[in-house]
Short mmCIF file of C-alpha atoms in Angstrom, two decimals:
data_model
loop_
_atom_site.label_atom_id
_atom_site.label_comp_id
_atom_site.label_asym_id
_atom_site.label_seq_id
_atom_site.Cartn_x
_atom_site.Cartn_y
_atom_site.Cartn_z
CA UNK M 1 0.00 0.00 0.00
CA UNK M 2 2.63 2.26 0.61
CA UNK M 3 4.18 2.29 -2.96
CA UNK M 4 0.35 2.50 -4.83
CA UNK M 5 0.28 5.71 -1.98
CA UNK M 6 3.28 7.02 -2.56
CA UNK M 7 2.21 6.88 -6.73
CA UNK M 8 -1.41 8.71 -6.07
CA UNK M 9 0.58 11.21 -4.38
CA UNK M 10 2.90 12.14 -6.88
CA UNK M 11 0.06 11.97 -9.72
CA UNK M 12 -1.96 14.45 -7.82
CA UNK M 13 1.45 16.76 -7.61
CA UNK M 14 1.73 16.01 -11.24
CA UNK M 15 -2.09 17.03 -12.04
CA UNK M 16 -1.52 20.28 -9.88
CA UNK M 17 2.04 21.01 -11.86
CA UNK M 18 -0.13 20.86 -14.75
CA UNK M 19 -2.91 23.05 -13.56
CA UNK M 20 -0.06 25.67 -12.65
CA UNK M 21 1.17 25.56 -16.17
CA UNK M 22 -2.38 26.04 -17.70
CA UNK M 23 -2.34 29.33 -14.95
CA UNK M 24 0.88 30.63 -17.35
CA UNK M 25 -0.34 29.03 -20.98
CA UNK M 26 -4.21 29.93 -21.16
CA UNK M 27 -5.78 32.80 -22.40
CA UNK M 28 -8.12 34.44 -20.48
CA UNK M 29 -9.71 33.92 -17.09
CA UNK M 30 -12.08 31.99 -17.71
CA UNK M 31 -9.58 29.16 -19.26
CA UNK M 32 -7.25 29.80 -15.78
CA UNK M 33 -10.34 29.60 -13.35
CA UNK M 34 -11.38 25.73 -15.55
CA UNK M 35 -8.30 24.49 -15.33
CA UNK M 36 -7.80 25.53 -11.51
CA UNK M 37 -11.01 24.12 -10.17
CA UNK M 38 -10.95 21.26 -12.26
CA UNK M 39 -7.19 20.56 -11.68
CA UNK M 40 -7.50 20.70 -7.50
CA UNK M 41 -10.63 18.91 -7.47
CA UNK M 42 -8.56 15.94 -8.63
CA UNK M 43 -5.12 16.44 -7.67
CA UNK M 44 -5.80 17.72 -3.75
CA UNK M 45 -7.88 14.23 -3.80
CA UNK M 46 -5.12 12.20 -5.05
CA UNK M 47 -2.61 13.72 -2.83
CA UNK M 48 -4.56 13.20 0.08
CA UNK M 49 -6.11 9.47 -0.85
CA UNK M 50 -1.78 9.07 -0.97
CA UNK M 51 -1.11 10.05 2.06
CA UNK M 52 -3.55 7.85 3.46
CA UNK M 53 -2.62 5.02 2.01
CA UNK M 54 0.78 5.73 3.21
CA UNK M 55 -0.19 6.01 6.83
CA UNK M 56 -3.42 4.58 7.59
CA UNK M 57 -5.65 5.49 10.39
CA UNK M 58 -9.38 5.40 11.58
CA UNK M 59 -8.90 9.47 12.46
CA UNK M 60 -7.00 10.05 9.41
CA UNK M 61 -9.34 8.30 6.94
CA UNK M 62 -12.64 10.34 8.31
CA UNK M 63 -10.29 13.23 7.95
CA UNK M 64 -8.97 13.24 4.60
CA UNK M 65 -13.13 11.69 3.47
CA UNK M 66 -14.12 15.49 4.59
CA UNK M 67 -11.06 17.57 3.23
CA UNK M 68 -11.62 15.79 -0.35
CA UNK M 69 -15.35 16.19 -0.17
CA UNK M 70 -15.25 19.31 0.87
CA UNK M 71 -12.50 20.37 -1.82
CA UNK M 72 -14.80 19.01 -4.35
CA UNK M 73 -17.28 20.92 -3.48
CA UNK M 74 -15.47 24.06 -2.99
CA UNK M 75 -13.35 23.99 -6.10
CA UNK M 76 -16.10 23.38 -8.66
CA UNK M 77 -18.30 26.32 -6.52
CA UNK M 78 -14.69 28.59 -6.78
CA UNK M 79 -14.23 27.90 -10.34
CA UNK M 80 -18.06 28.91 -11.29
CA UNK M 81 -18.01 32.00 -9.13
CA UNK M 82 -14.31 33.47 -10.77
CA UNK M 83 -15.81 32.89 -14.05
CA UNK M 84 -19.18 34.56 -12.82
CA UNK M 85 -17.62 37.51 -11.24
CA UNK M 86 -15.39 38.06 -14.42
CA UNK M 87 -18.49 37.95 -16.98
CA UNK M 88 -20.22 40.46 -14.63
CA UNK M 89 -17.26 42.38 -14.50
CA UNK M 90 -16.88 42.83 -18.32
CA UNK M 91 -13.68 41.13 -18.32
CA UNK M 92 -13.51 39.91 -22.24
CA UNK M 93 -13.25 36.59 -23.39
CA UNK M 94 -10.50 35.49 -25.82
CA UNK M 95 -11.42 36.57 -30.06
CA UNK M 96 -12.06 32.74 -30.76
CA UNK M 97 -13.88 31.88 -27.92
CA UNK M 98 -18.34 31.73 -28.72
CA UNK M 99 -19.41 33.56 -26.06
CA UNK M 100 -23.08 33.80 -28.29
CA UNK M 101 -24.59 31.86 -24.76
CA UNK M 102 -23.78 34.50 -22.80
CA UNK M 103 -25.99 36.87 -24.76
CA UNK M 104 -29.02 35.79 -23.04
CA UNK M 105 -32.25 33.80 -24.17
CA UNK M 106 -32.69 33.11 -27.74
CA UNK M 107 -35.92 34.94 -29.19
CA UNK M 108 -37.35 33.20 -32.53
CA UNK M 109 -35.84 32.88 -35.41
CA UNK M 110 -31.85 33.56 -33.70
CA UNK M 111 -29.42 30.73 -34.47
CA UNK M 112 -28.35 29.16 -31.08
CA UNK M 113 -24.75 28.73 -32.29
#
C-alpha cells in the first residue's frame, strides 16, 4: 500500500504542476479559473487518498473523506463564481472563444450557435 500511496501522491502533484502551467499558458480567465477548479478537485484528492494510504488510520481516513469532499465541493463552486464575477465584471473573453450563450435567451428565429 505504501508504494500505490506514494504513486497517487505524486500523480496528484503532477495534475496540480499541470494546472499551474495552464495558470501561465491559457488565455483568459475563464480558461485559468477551468483548469484551476478542475485541476485541485482531482489532484488535492489524489494527494490526500496518498497520504492515506501511506499512513493509515481510523482518524485520518474520516479526515482526509471530509477535506476531499469538501475540496470538491469548494473547487467546482470557486471555479463557477471566478468565471461569474469576471463575466459580470466585463472582463472579455479570448477573439475565438463563442461567447453567443452569454448573450441571453434566444428569441425566434436567432441561431443558437
Amino acid at each position: 500500500m505504501t508504494v500505490f500511496g506514494q504513486v497517487l501522491t505524486v500523480a496528484g502533484a503532477l495534475v496540480l504542476l499541470l494546472a499551474a502551467v495552464g495558470l501561465l499558458r491559457f488565455g483568459d480567465v475563464y480558461m485559468r479559473a477551468s483548469a484551476v477548479a478542475t485541476a485541485t478537485g482531482g489532484g488535492i484528492t489524489l494527494v490526500l487518498v496518498g497520504s492515506f494510504l501511506v499512513s493509515p488510520g481510523v482518524a485520518d481516513g474520516l479526515m482526509v473523506l471530509l477535506a476531499v469532499g469538501l475540496q470538491l465541493v469548494t473547487s467546482a463552486v470557486g471555479g463557477v463564481l471566478l468565471a461569474r464575477s469576471a463575466v459580470q465584471t466585463g472582463h472579455r473573453f479570448r477573439p475565438d472563444t463563442a461567447s453567443t450563450a452569454l448573450a441571453g435567451p434566444a428569441r425566434n428565429g436567432d441561431d443558437p450557435c
